[in-house]
Amino acid sequence: MPAHRRLSVSIATIGAAALVIPTAALPAAAVPAVPDDAVELTLMATTDLHGHVRDWDYFRNAPFPATDSLGLARASTAINEVREEKGAESVVVVDNGDTIQGTPLTYLYGYGRERQAVLDGTVEHPMAKAFNVVDYDAQTVGNHEYNYDLDLLSAYERDLEDTPILGANVVDEVTGEPYHEPYTLLERTIDGEEVTVGVIGLVTPGVRVWDQQYVEGKLEFRDMVETAKEWVPIVEEQADVVVVLAHTGQGTVPDEGYDPAELHENVANNIAVQVPGIDVLVAGHSHRDLPETVVTNVEGERTLITQPNYWGRGVTETTLTLLPDGEGGFGVDWDVAAPTVTPHYGRDGYAEDPAVVEAIADQHEATVTYVNTPVATSTQELPAASSRYEDTAIIDFINDVQQTTVADALAGTEHAGKPVISQASPFSRTALFPQGEVTIRDIAGLYIYENTLRAVELTGAQVRDYLEYSARYFVQTERGAAFDPETGTNAMYPGDTRGIPDYNYDVLSGLDYTIDVSEPVGQRIKGLSFPDGSPLADDAVVVMAVNNYRASGGGGFPHVADAPVVYDELLEIRQLLIDRAQDLGVIDPATFYDENWALTTASFTDVAPRNQFFREIRWLAENEIATGWENGDGTWDYRPLAPIARDAMAAFLYRLAGSPDVELPEVSPFTDVSTSNQFYAEISWLAEQDIATGWNNGDGTFSFRPLEPIGRDAMAAFLYRLADSPEHDAPAVSPFTDITPSTQFYDEITWLAETGISTGWQGNDGTAIYRPTTSVARDAMAAFLTRYDDAGFTPAS
């Protein structure tokens, strides 16, 4: 077989940078007809299937929506149609990795109760069974192929009939040889002509971090660009067409000054640009739908990159016209009939391939039965939808299980007595524990990865660094502005293509803190303290329960990968959650939910998430009703327990009303409020609206007593008048034992009770008191105003 030849007119190379050419923009100049001795080769590619054989959402126990149909069974139908149309001999089918992890199906047979049967060979791995039906020609390893250890990967490879698993940059540390086959040569006879297709496999080298517990000391993961430079020339000498299956996405790493020692994660474009001789590069890993990109390499030749949609949502059909190279072989034509890509999507109406469905029918049904096994009941619905921006009970359930598991394990050891904290990430926005029966699929939907539990020792300063790094997830917001989770999360930084994913944002239990997103990155964590209010000192020592992905450096969080490990029993976190739910029988958030952290755009040093009225005070700040006192060092105080003075109350009510225009009187309506008073406009507005009348001085003038604390009875009157004195039938029997119908502001106070703005203090005998003459504290003022707004009252105009 002669050496592989590139039959394309070279495009001048500008330095070493890629020229990205959407094929729709290529010149449409007249070209000669395709020669009679040309042959056509088609490459069908999938990537990142993640265990999705059937179009079935195991977490919802239902098919995926018709607009989002997916799965290998549907992709197989598209592949079969192309084989039927073009002839099977001219079609090469490849997969780009991340195959055996990602659904309860692959969990059950890779890590769950059926794992041993797969290892023993008494049960075939379901993904291998499906791949054998589709009849793949080659597959590269993805990073998730190592999630269940090397034994499981070997068993899967054993069950594949004719599909070699490739991985040229994965090297056996003992022998120094490739651990997987680096490439394979596929011989095809197309229209009577012998064509050789060389396929090389590469995987992102992050495996050394993400699955450290399985590969450390066994496998070395080398840079993909350098590995391609080594193997492409070898394959090029033996093949007519060179295909690289690179389990890596298109990234933003510059080609100039590229450093292989960095072991970059997403370098599909760098491989295509820096390594001559590649005809087609199949990309993946990043879960993007990029069917067709053309780049120009360092020698001026064009290379096509195709990245199919993930989970079997799409399969790409790449058609190559091959022309005789004059030396007994073939080369890819880029001039007469340039390569084309046709993406096929499950949503386009492809039915599931009955042969694939039948192949895994029993295993699919076993999985459905498994995930629908009830394990507990929940006293209320626990959604995860808002977990990325507020403390939720369902994430606290994870942290509580991790925290107590580690604390129990450390009892009686040298680490006993050290504070145990825990990290968890909001993996899913759709996870939910329903009220009532909770099944394994509900828990699996919450914790979608097969992480194991570890614990490491950190200092207080390291914990703060860790939280500051996590808080990078949020977009900086103007102080006091309302936070929008749709635009305020998944912050983008230089080099990012998708923003920080939810799984790389962590929340901690066991410590109290506030994240002030109005602050720049690195200065957002406020009030970091233990639950008793004592600050976390920089030299304090704590134990943090953490998943193995994070503990191995996944996500790039500081300190944790190098921290001393004090616990690692290789217990799977998802199973710990299932076991805890079964042990409890009843999942009651009252036993584990602890609102220890909160997000704000206006933090106060003296208001922690554990404060009774934290949310209400935050609402005042974010709606510019309360600003607090600036301390001179960039921080602010609210003074929640201080009584609110009548002048500050006037300001709060005025701002609650939207700060309306007010024509300031030249003469003050109150003798003790000068026109230069800090809150003259606000107090004048109250008088103008008949919200405040003040005290009659007996000489026809009135006083306001601006610095006097306001009583709870007078506050009721102010809010009632602010609402334009709505009609209200005061009850004959008082809702509070310490006021009577003859109390001065009885109507106003009972109106507060009726509307839910005030509940008073509940006694053990079912009665309540209001404490009408008690001064209103600033935190209670926040509660009054927030409830007033929640009740839908519009201030009088």
PDB file of C-alpha atoms in Angstrom, residues 177-388:
ATOM      1  CA  GLU A 177       3.884   0.594  25.684  1.00  0.00           C
ATOM      2  CA  PRO A 178       0.393   1.769  24.674  1.00  0.00           C
ATOM      3  CA  TYR A 179      -2.164   0.268  27.048  1.00  0.00           C
ATOM      4  CA  HIS A 180      -4.793   0.201  24.288  1.00  0.00           C
ATOM      5  CA  GLU A 181      -4.270  -0.334  20.589  1.00  0.00           C
ATOM      6  CA  PRO A 182      -3.015   3.007  19.251  1.00  0.00           C
ATOM      7  CA  TYR A 183      -4.659   2.563  15.857  1.00  0.00           C
ATOM      8  CA  THR A 184      -6.395   0.129  13.575  1.00  0.00           C
ATOM      9  CA  LEU A 185      -6.344  -0.347   9.797  1.00  0.00           C
ATOM     10  CA  LEU A 186      -9.688  -1.022   8.111  1.00  0.00           C
ATOM     11  CA  GLU A 187      -9.539  -2.659   4.673  1.00  0.00           C
ATOM     12  CA  ARG A 188     -12.411  -1.868   2.346  1.00  0.00           C
ATOM     13  CA  THR A 189     -13.253  -2.889  -1.216  1.00  0.00           C
ATOM     14  CA  ILE A 190     -15.231  -0.070  -2.800  1.00  0.00           C
ATOM     15  CA  ASP A 191     -16.301  -0.379  -6.434  1.00  0.00           C
ATOM     16  CA  GLY A 192     -13.618  -3.029  -6.852  1.00  0.00           C
ATOM     17  CA  GLU A 193     -10.861  -0.822  -5.432  1.00  0.00           C
ATOM     18  CA  GLU A 194      -8.918  -1.629  -2.268  1.00  0.00           C
ATOM     19  CA  VAL A 195      -8.996   1.255   0.211  1.00  0.00           C
ATOM     20  CA  THR A 196      -7.332   1.340   3.610  1.00  0.00           C
ATOM     21  CA  VAL A 197      -8.685   3.547   6.381  1.00  0.00           C
ATOM     22  CA  GLY A 198      -6.386   4.200   9.319  1.00  0.00           C
ATOM     23  CA  VAL A 199      -8.090   5.124  12.586  1.00  0.00           C
ATOM     24  CA  ILE A 200      -6.144   6.501  15.570  1.00  0.00           C
ATOM     25  CA  GLY A 201      -7.646   6.948  19.055  1.00  0.00           C
ATOM     26  CA  LEU A 202      -6.868   9.679  21.599  1.00  0.00           C
ATOM     27  CA  VAL A 203      -8.426  10.611  24.941  1.00  0.00           C
ATOM     28  CA  THR A 204      -8.260  13.792  26.974  1.00  0.00           C
ATOM     29  CA  PRO A 205      -5.502  13.346  29.582  1.00  0.00           C
ATOM     30  CA  GLY A 206      -7.620  14.630  32.469  1.00  0.00           C
ATOM     31  CA  VAL A 207      -8.268  10.990  33.355  1.00  0.00           C
ATOM     32  CA  ARG A 208      -5.054  11.058  35.390  1.00  0.00           C
ATOM     33  CA  VAL A 209      -6.866  13.484  37.752  1.00  0.00           C
ATOM     34  CA  TRP A 210     -10.514  12.508  37.495  1.00  0.00           C
ATOM     35  CA  ASP A 211      -9.967   8.764  37.963  1.00  0.00           C
ATOM     36  CA  GLN A 212      -6.725   8.945  39.868  1.00  0.00           C
ATOM     37  CA  GLN A 213      -7.785   6.179  42.234  1.00  0.00           C
ATOM     38  CA  TYR A 214      -7.926   3.692  39.350  1.00  0.00           C
ATOM     39  CA  VAL A 215      -5.072   4.776  37.090  1.00  0.00           C
ATOM     40  CA  GLU A 216      -2.367   6.229  39.322  1.00  0.00           C
ATOM     41  CA  GLY A 217       0.792   4.165  39.092  1.00  0.00           C
ATOM     42  CA  LYS A 218      -0.692   2.107  36.267  1.00  0.00           C
ATOM     43  CA  LEU A 219      -1.368   4.368  33.306  1.00  0.00           C
ATOM     44  CA  GLU A 220       0.179   7.515  31.916  1.00  0.00           C
ATOM     45  CA  PHE A 221      -1.947   9.899  29.855  1.00  0.00           C
ATOM     46  CA  ARG A 222       0.162  11.879  27.403  1.00  0.00           C
ATOM     47  CA  ASP A 223      -0.541  15.061  25.492  1.00  0.00           C
ATOM     48  CA  MET A 224      -2.834  14.435  22.544  1.00  0.00           C
ATOM     49  CA  VAL A 225      -1.100  16.764  20.094  1.00  0.00           C
ATOM     50  CA  GLU A 226       2.330  15.258  20.680  1.00  0.00           C
ATOM     51  CA  THR A 227       0.921  11.740  20.507  1.00  0.00           C
ATOM     52  CA  ALA A 228      -0.804  12.496  17.206  1.00  0.00           C
ATOM     53  CA  LYS A 229       2.477  13.821  15.828  1.00  0.00           C
ATOM     54  CA  GLU A 230       4.014  10.449  16.714  1.00  0.00           C
ATOM     55  CA  TRP A 231       1.337   8.144  15.312  1.00  0.00           C
ATOM     56  CA  VAL A 232      -0.199   9.972  12.331  1.00  0.00           C
ATOM     57  CA  PRO A 233       2.952   9.568  10.149  1.00  0.00           C
ATOM     58  CA  ILE A 234       3.039   5.858  11.003  1.00  0.00           C
ATOM     59  CA  VAL A 235      -0.586   5.376   9.996  1.00  0.00           C
ATOM     60  CA  GLU A 236      -0.260   7.702   7.008  1.00  0.00           C
ATOM     61  CA  GLU A 237       2.355   5.377   5.510  1.00  0.00           C
ATOM     62  CA  GLN A 238      -0.123   2.492   5.599  1.00  0.00           C
ATOM     63  CA  ALA A 239      -3.492   4.075   4.834  1.00  0.00           C
ATOM     64  CA  ASP A 240      -5.289   5.983   2.115  1.00  0.00           C
ATOM     65  CA  VAL A 241      -7.447   7.871   4.609  1.00  0.00           C
ATOM     66  CA  VAL A 242      -6.410   8.926   8.142  1.00  0.00           C
ATOM     67  CA  VAL A 243      -9.135   9.389  10.729  1.00  0.00           C
ATOM     68  CA  VAL A 244      -8.391  10.522  14.285  1.00  0.00           C
ATOM     69  CA  LEU A 245     -10.943   9.756  16.982  1.00  0.00           C
ATOM     70  CA  ALA A 246     -10.065  12.375  19.595  1.00  0.00           C
ATOM     71  CA  HIS A 247     -12.135  12.387  22.747  1.00  0.00           C
ATOM     72  CA  THR A 248     -11.601  16.091  23.256  1.00  0.00           C
ATOM     73  CA  GLY A 249     -13.521  19.217  22.366  1.00  0.00           C
ATOM     74  CA  GLN A 250     -12.617  22.245  20.327  1.00  0.00           C
ATOM     75  CA  GLY A 251     -10.956  24.637  22.745  1.00  0.00           C
ATOM     76  CA  THR A 252      -9.261  27.995  22.935  1.00  0.00           C
ATOM     77  CA  VAL A 253      -5.645  26.972  23.561  1.00  0.00           C
ATOM     78  CA  PRO A 254      -3.459  28.995  21.164  1.00  0.00           C
ATOM     79  CA  ASP A 255      -1.269  27.026  18.775  1.00  0.00           C
ATOM     80  CA  GLU A 256       1.578  29.471  19.146  1.00  0.00           C
ATOM     81  CA  GLY A 257       3.538  28.555  22.242  1.00  0.00           C
ATOM     82  CA  TYR A 258       1.520  25.376  22.767  1.00  0.00           C
ATOM     83  CA  ASP A 259       2.939  23.567  25.808  1.00  0.00           C
ATOM     84  CA  PRO A 260       2.416  19.779  25.829  1.00  0.00           C
ATOM     85  CA  ALA A 261       3.342  19.664  29.514  1.00  0.00           C
ATOM     86  CA  GLU A 262       0.071  21.419  30.322  1.00  0.00           C
ATOM     87  CA  LEU A 263      -1.872  18.314  29.196  1.00  0.00           C
ATOM     88  CA  HIS A 264      -4.758  20.427  27.943  1.00  0.00           C
ATOM     89  CA  GLU A 265      -8.303  19.077  28.045  1.00  0.00           C
ATOM     90  CA  ASN A 266      -9.905  20.422  24.841  1.00  0.00           C
ATOM     91  CA  VAL A 267      -7.518  20.528  21.873  1.00  0.00           C
ATOM     92  CA  ALA A 268      -9.353  19.039  18.873  1.00  0.00           C
ATOM     93  CA  ASN A 269      -8.584  22.108  16.776  1.00  0.00           C
ATOM     94  CA  ASN A 270      -4.940  22.129  17.920  1.00  0.00           C
ATOM     95  CA  ILE A 271      -4.496  18.534  16.789  1.00  0.00           C
ATOM     96  CA  ALA A 272      -6.043  19.285  13.394  1.00  0.00           C
ATOM     97  CA  VAL A 273      -3.881  22.366  12.898  1.00  0.00           C
ATOM     98  CA  GLN A 274      -0.543  21.174  14.253  1.00  0.00           C
ATOM     99  CA  VAL A 275      -0.516  17.626  12.890  1.00  0.00           C
ATOM    100  CA  PRO A 276      -0.383  17.256   9.085  1.00  0.00           C
ATOM    101  CA  GLY A 277      -1.810  14.156   7.468  1.00  0.00           C
ATOM    102  CA  ILE A 278      -5.228  13.964   9.144  1.00  0.00           C
ATOM    103  CA  ASP A 279      -8.201  13.815   6.790  1.00  0.00           C
ATOM    104  CA  VAL A 280     -11.026  13.714   9.343  1.00  0.00           C
ATOM    105  CA  LEU A 281     -10.916  14.327  13.085  1.00  0.00           C
ATOM    106  CA  VAL A 282     -13.912  13.231  15.144  1.00  0.00           C
ATOM    107  CA  ALA A 283     -14.217  15.407  18.263  1.00  0.00           C
ATOM    108  CA  GLY A 284     -16.324  14.993  21.398  1.00  0.00           C
ATOM    109  CA  HIS A 285     -16.133  15.295  25.189  1.00  0.00           C
ATOM    110  CA  SER A 286     -17.537  18.837  25.347  1.00  0.00           C
ATOM    111  CA  HIS A 287     -21.134  17.773  24.559  1.00  0.00           C
ATOM    112  CA  ARG A 288     -21.536  20.254  21.718  1.00  0.00           C
ATOM    113  CA  ASP A 289     -23.209  19.791  18.358  1.00  0.00           C
ATOM    114  CA  LEU A 290     -20.591  20.884  15.786  1.00  0.00           C
ATOM    115  CA  PRO A 291     -21.123  18.696  12.715  1.00  0.00           C
ATOM    116  CA  GLU A 292     -18.689  20.401  10.365  1.00  0.00           C
ATOM    117  CA  THR A 293     -15.638  22.617  10.802  1.00  0.00           C
ATOM    118  CA  VAL A 294     -12.740  22.905   8.378  1.00  0.00           C
ATOM    119  CA  VAL A 295      -9.292  24.045   9.502  1.00  0.00           C
ATOM    120  CA  THR A 296      -6.033  24.585   7.677  1.00  0.00           C
ATOM    121  CA  ASN A 297      -3.001  22.893   9.151  1.00  0.00           C
ATOM    122  CA  VAL A 298       0.601  24.049   9.366  1.00  0.00           C
ATOM    123  CA  GLU A 299       1.333  22.714   5.877  1.00  0.00           C
ATOM    124  CA  GLY A 300      -1.622  24.470   4.266  1.00  0.00           C
ATOM    125  CA  GLU A 301      -3.752  21.339   3.976  1.00  0.00           C
ATOM    126  CA  ARG A 302      -7.375  21.212   5.015  1.00  0.00           C
ATOM    127  CA  THR A 303      -8.731  18.921   7.719  1.00  0.00           C
ATOM    128  CA  LEU A 304     -12.365  18.360   8.538  1.00  0.00           C
ATOM    129  CA  ILE A 305     -13.493  18.223  12.190  1.00  0.00           C
ATOM    130  CA  THR A 306     -16.853  16.667  12.939  1.00  0.00           C
ATOM    131  CA  GLN A 307     -18.446  16.501  16.374  1.00  0.00           C
ATOM    132  CA  PRO A 308     -21.770  14.657  16.574  1.00  0.00           C
ATOM    133  CA  ASN A 309     -24.375  15.584  19.138  1.00  0.00           C
ATOM    134  CA  TYR A 310     -24.074  13.693  22.430  1.00  0.00           C
ATOM    135  CA  TRP A 311     -26.210  10.919  23.996  1.00  0.00           C
ATOM    136  CA  GLY A 312     -27.069   9.602  20.531  1.00  0.00           C
ATOM    137  CA  ARG A 313     -29.011  12.754  19.735  1.00  0.00           C
ATOM    138  CA  GLY A 314     -27.079  12.868  16.500  1.00  0.00           C
ATOM    139  CA  VAL A 315     -24.811  10.865  14.221  1.00  0.00           C
ATOM    140  CA  THR A 316     -22.713  12.567  11.562  1.00  0.00           C
ATOM    141  CA  GLU A 317     -22.349  11.245   8.037  1.00  0.00           C
ATOM    142  CA  THR A 318     -19.093  12.437   6.467  1.00  0.00           C
ATOM    143  CA  THR A 319     -18.720  11.686   2.777  1.00  0.00           C
ATOM    144  CA  LEU A 320     -15.217  11.627   1.279  1.00  0.00           C
ATOM    145  CA  THR A 321     -14.461  11.419  -2.408  1.00  0.00           C
ATOM    146  CA  LEU A 322     -11.228   9.489  -2.935  1.00  0.00           C
ATOM    147  CA  LEU A 323      -9.142   9.955  -6.081  1.00  0.00           C
ATOM    148  CA  PRO A 324      -6.309   7.733  -7.289  1.00  0.00           C
ATOM    149  CA  ASP A 325      -2.996   9.219  -6.180  1.00  0.00           C
ATOM    150  CA  GLY A 326      -1.022   7.844  -9.141  1.00  0.00           C
ATOM    151  CA  GLU A 327       0.970   5.502  -6.931  1.00  0.00           C
ATOM    152  CA  GLY A 328      -1.562   2.732  -6.490  1.00  0.00           C
ATOM    153  CA  GLY A 329      -3.449   4.331  -3.621  1.00  0.00           C
ATOM    154  CA  PHE A 330      -6.084   6.983  -2.961  1.00  0.00           C
ATOM    155  CA  GLY A 331      -6.301  10.396  -1.401  1.00  0.00           C
ATOM    156  CA  VAL A 332      -9.137  12.646  -0.235  1.00  0.00           C
ATOM    157  CA  ASP A 333     -10.261  15.152  -2.830  1.00  0.00           C
ATOM    158  CA  TRP A 334     -10.755  18.734  -1.640  1.00  0.00           C
ATOM    159  CA  ASP A 335     -11.172  20.402  -5.041  1.00  0.00           C
ATOM    160  CA  VAL A 336     -13.550  18.510  -7.302  1.00  0.00           C
ATOM    161  CA  ALA A 337     -15.811  17.013  -4.637  1.00  0.00           C
ATOM    162  CA  ALA A 338     -14.820  18.291  -1.218  1.00  0.00           C
ATOM    163  CA  PRO A 339     -15.902  16.365   1.891  1.00  0.00           C
ATOM    164  CA  THR A 340     -19.455  16.948   3.070  1.00  0.00           C
ATOM    165  CA  VAL A 341     -21.138  16.320   6.397  1.00  0.00           C
ATOM    166  CA  THR A 342     -24.777  15.434   6.913  1.00  0.00           C
ATOM    167  CA  PRO A 343     -25.947  15.278  10.529  1.00  0.00           C
ATOM    168  CA  HIS A 344     -28.767  12.871  11.365  1.00  0.00           C
ATOM    169  CA  TYR A 345     -30.794  13.638  14.495  1.00  0.00           C
ATOM    170  CA  GLY A 346     -33.057  11.405  16.542  1.00  0.00           C
ATOM    171  CA  ARG A 347     -35.656  14.161  16.526  1.00  0.00           C
ATOM    172  CA  ASP A 348     -35.875  13.822  12.733  1.00  0.00           C
ATOM    173  CA  GLY A 349     -38.113  10.802  13.136  1.00  0.00           C
ATOM    174  CA  TYR A 350     -35.695   7.860  13.167  1.00  0.00           C
ATOM    175  CA  ALA A 351     -37.339   4.894  14.856  1.00  0.00           C
ATOM    176  CA  GLU A 352     -35.426   2.776  17.320  1.00  0.00           C
ATOM    177  CA  ASP A 353     -33.629  -0.148  15.689  1.00  0.00           C
ATOM    178  CA  PRO A 354     -35.558  -3.265  16.817  1.00  0.00           C
ATOM    179  CA  ALA A 355     -32.373  -5.329  16.842  1.00  0.00           C
ATOM    180  CA  VAL A 356     -30.688  -2.960  19.299  1.00  0.00           C
ATOM    181  CA  VAL A 357     -33.829  -2.783  21.415  1.00  0.00           C
ATOM    182  CA  GLU A 358     -34.052  -6.570  21.557  1.00  0.00           C
ATOM    183  CA  ALA A 359     -30.366  -6.996  22.365  1.00  0.00           C
ATOM    184  CA  ILE A 360     -30.623  -5.169  25.672  1.00  0.00           C
ATOM    185  CA  ALA A 361     -34.351  -5.716  26.412  1.00  0.00           C
ATOM    186  CA  ASP A 362     -33.815  -7.766  29.566  1.00  0.00           C
ATOM    187  CA  GLN A 363     -31.144  -5.428  30.894  1.00  0.00           C
ATOM    188  CA  HIS A 364     -33.277  -2.381  30.156  1.00  0.00           C
ATOM    189  CA  GLU A 365     -36.221  -3.874  32.014  1.00  0.00           C
ATOM    190  CA  ALA A 366     -33.996  -4.868  34.934  1.00  0.00           C
ATOM    191  CA  THR A 367     -32.767  -1.292  35.117  1.00  0.00           C
ATOM    192  CA  VAL A 368     -36.278   0.154  35.040  1.00  0.00           C
ATOM    193  CA  THR A 369     -37.280  -2.183  37.863  1.00  0.00           C
ATOM    194  CA  TYR A 370     -34.183  -1.283  39.850  1.00  0.00           C
ATOM    195  CA  VAL A 371     -34.539   2.488  39.618  1.00  0.00           C
ATOM    196  CA  ASN A 372     -38.217   2.378  40.518  1.00  0.00           C
ATOM    197  CA  THR A 373     -37.570   0.557  43.767  1.00  0.00           C
ATOM    198  CA  PRO A 374     -39.022   2.644  46.648  1.00  0.00           C
ATOM    199  CA  VAL A 375     -36.539   3.405  49.426  1.00  0.00           C
ATOM    200  CA  ALA A 376     -38.298   5.995  51.611  1.00  0.00           C
ATOM    201  CA  THR A 377     -41.051   8.586  51.787  1.00  0.00           C
ATOM    202  CA  SER A 378     -40.503  12.330  51.909  1.00  0.00           C
ATOM    203  CA  THR A 379     -42.569  14.602  54.110  1.00  0.00           C
ATOM    204  CA  GLN A 380     -42.537  17.266  51.413  1.00  0.00           C
ATOM    205  CA  GLU A 381     -41.378  17.930  47.871  1.00  0.00           C
ATOM    206  CA  LEU A 382     -37.664  18.706  47.719  1.00  0.00           C
ATOM    207  CA  PRO A 383     -36.633  20.236  44.359  1.00  0.00           C
ATOM    208  CA  ALA A 384     -33.085  20.975  43.220  1.00  0.00           C
ATOM    209  CA  ALA A 385     -34.008  23.609  40.626  1.00  0.00           C
ATOM    210  CA  SER A 386     -32.662  26.551  42.618  1.00  0.00           C
ATOM    211  CA  SER A 387     -29.766  24.764  44.306  1.00  0.00           C
ATOM    212  CA  ARG A 388     -27.149  26.593  42.286  1.00  0.00           C
TER     213      ARG A 388
END
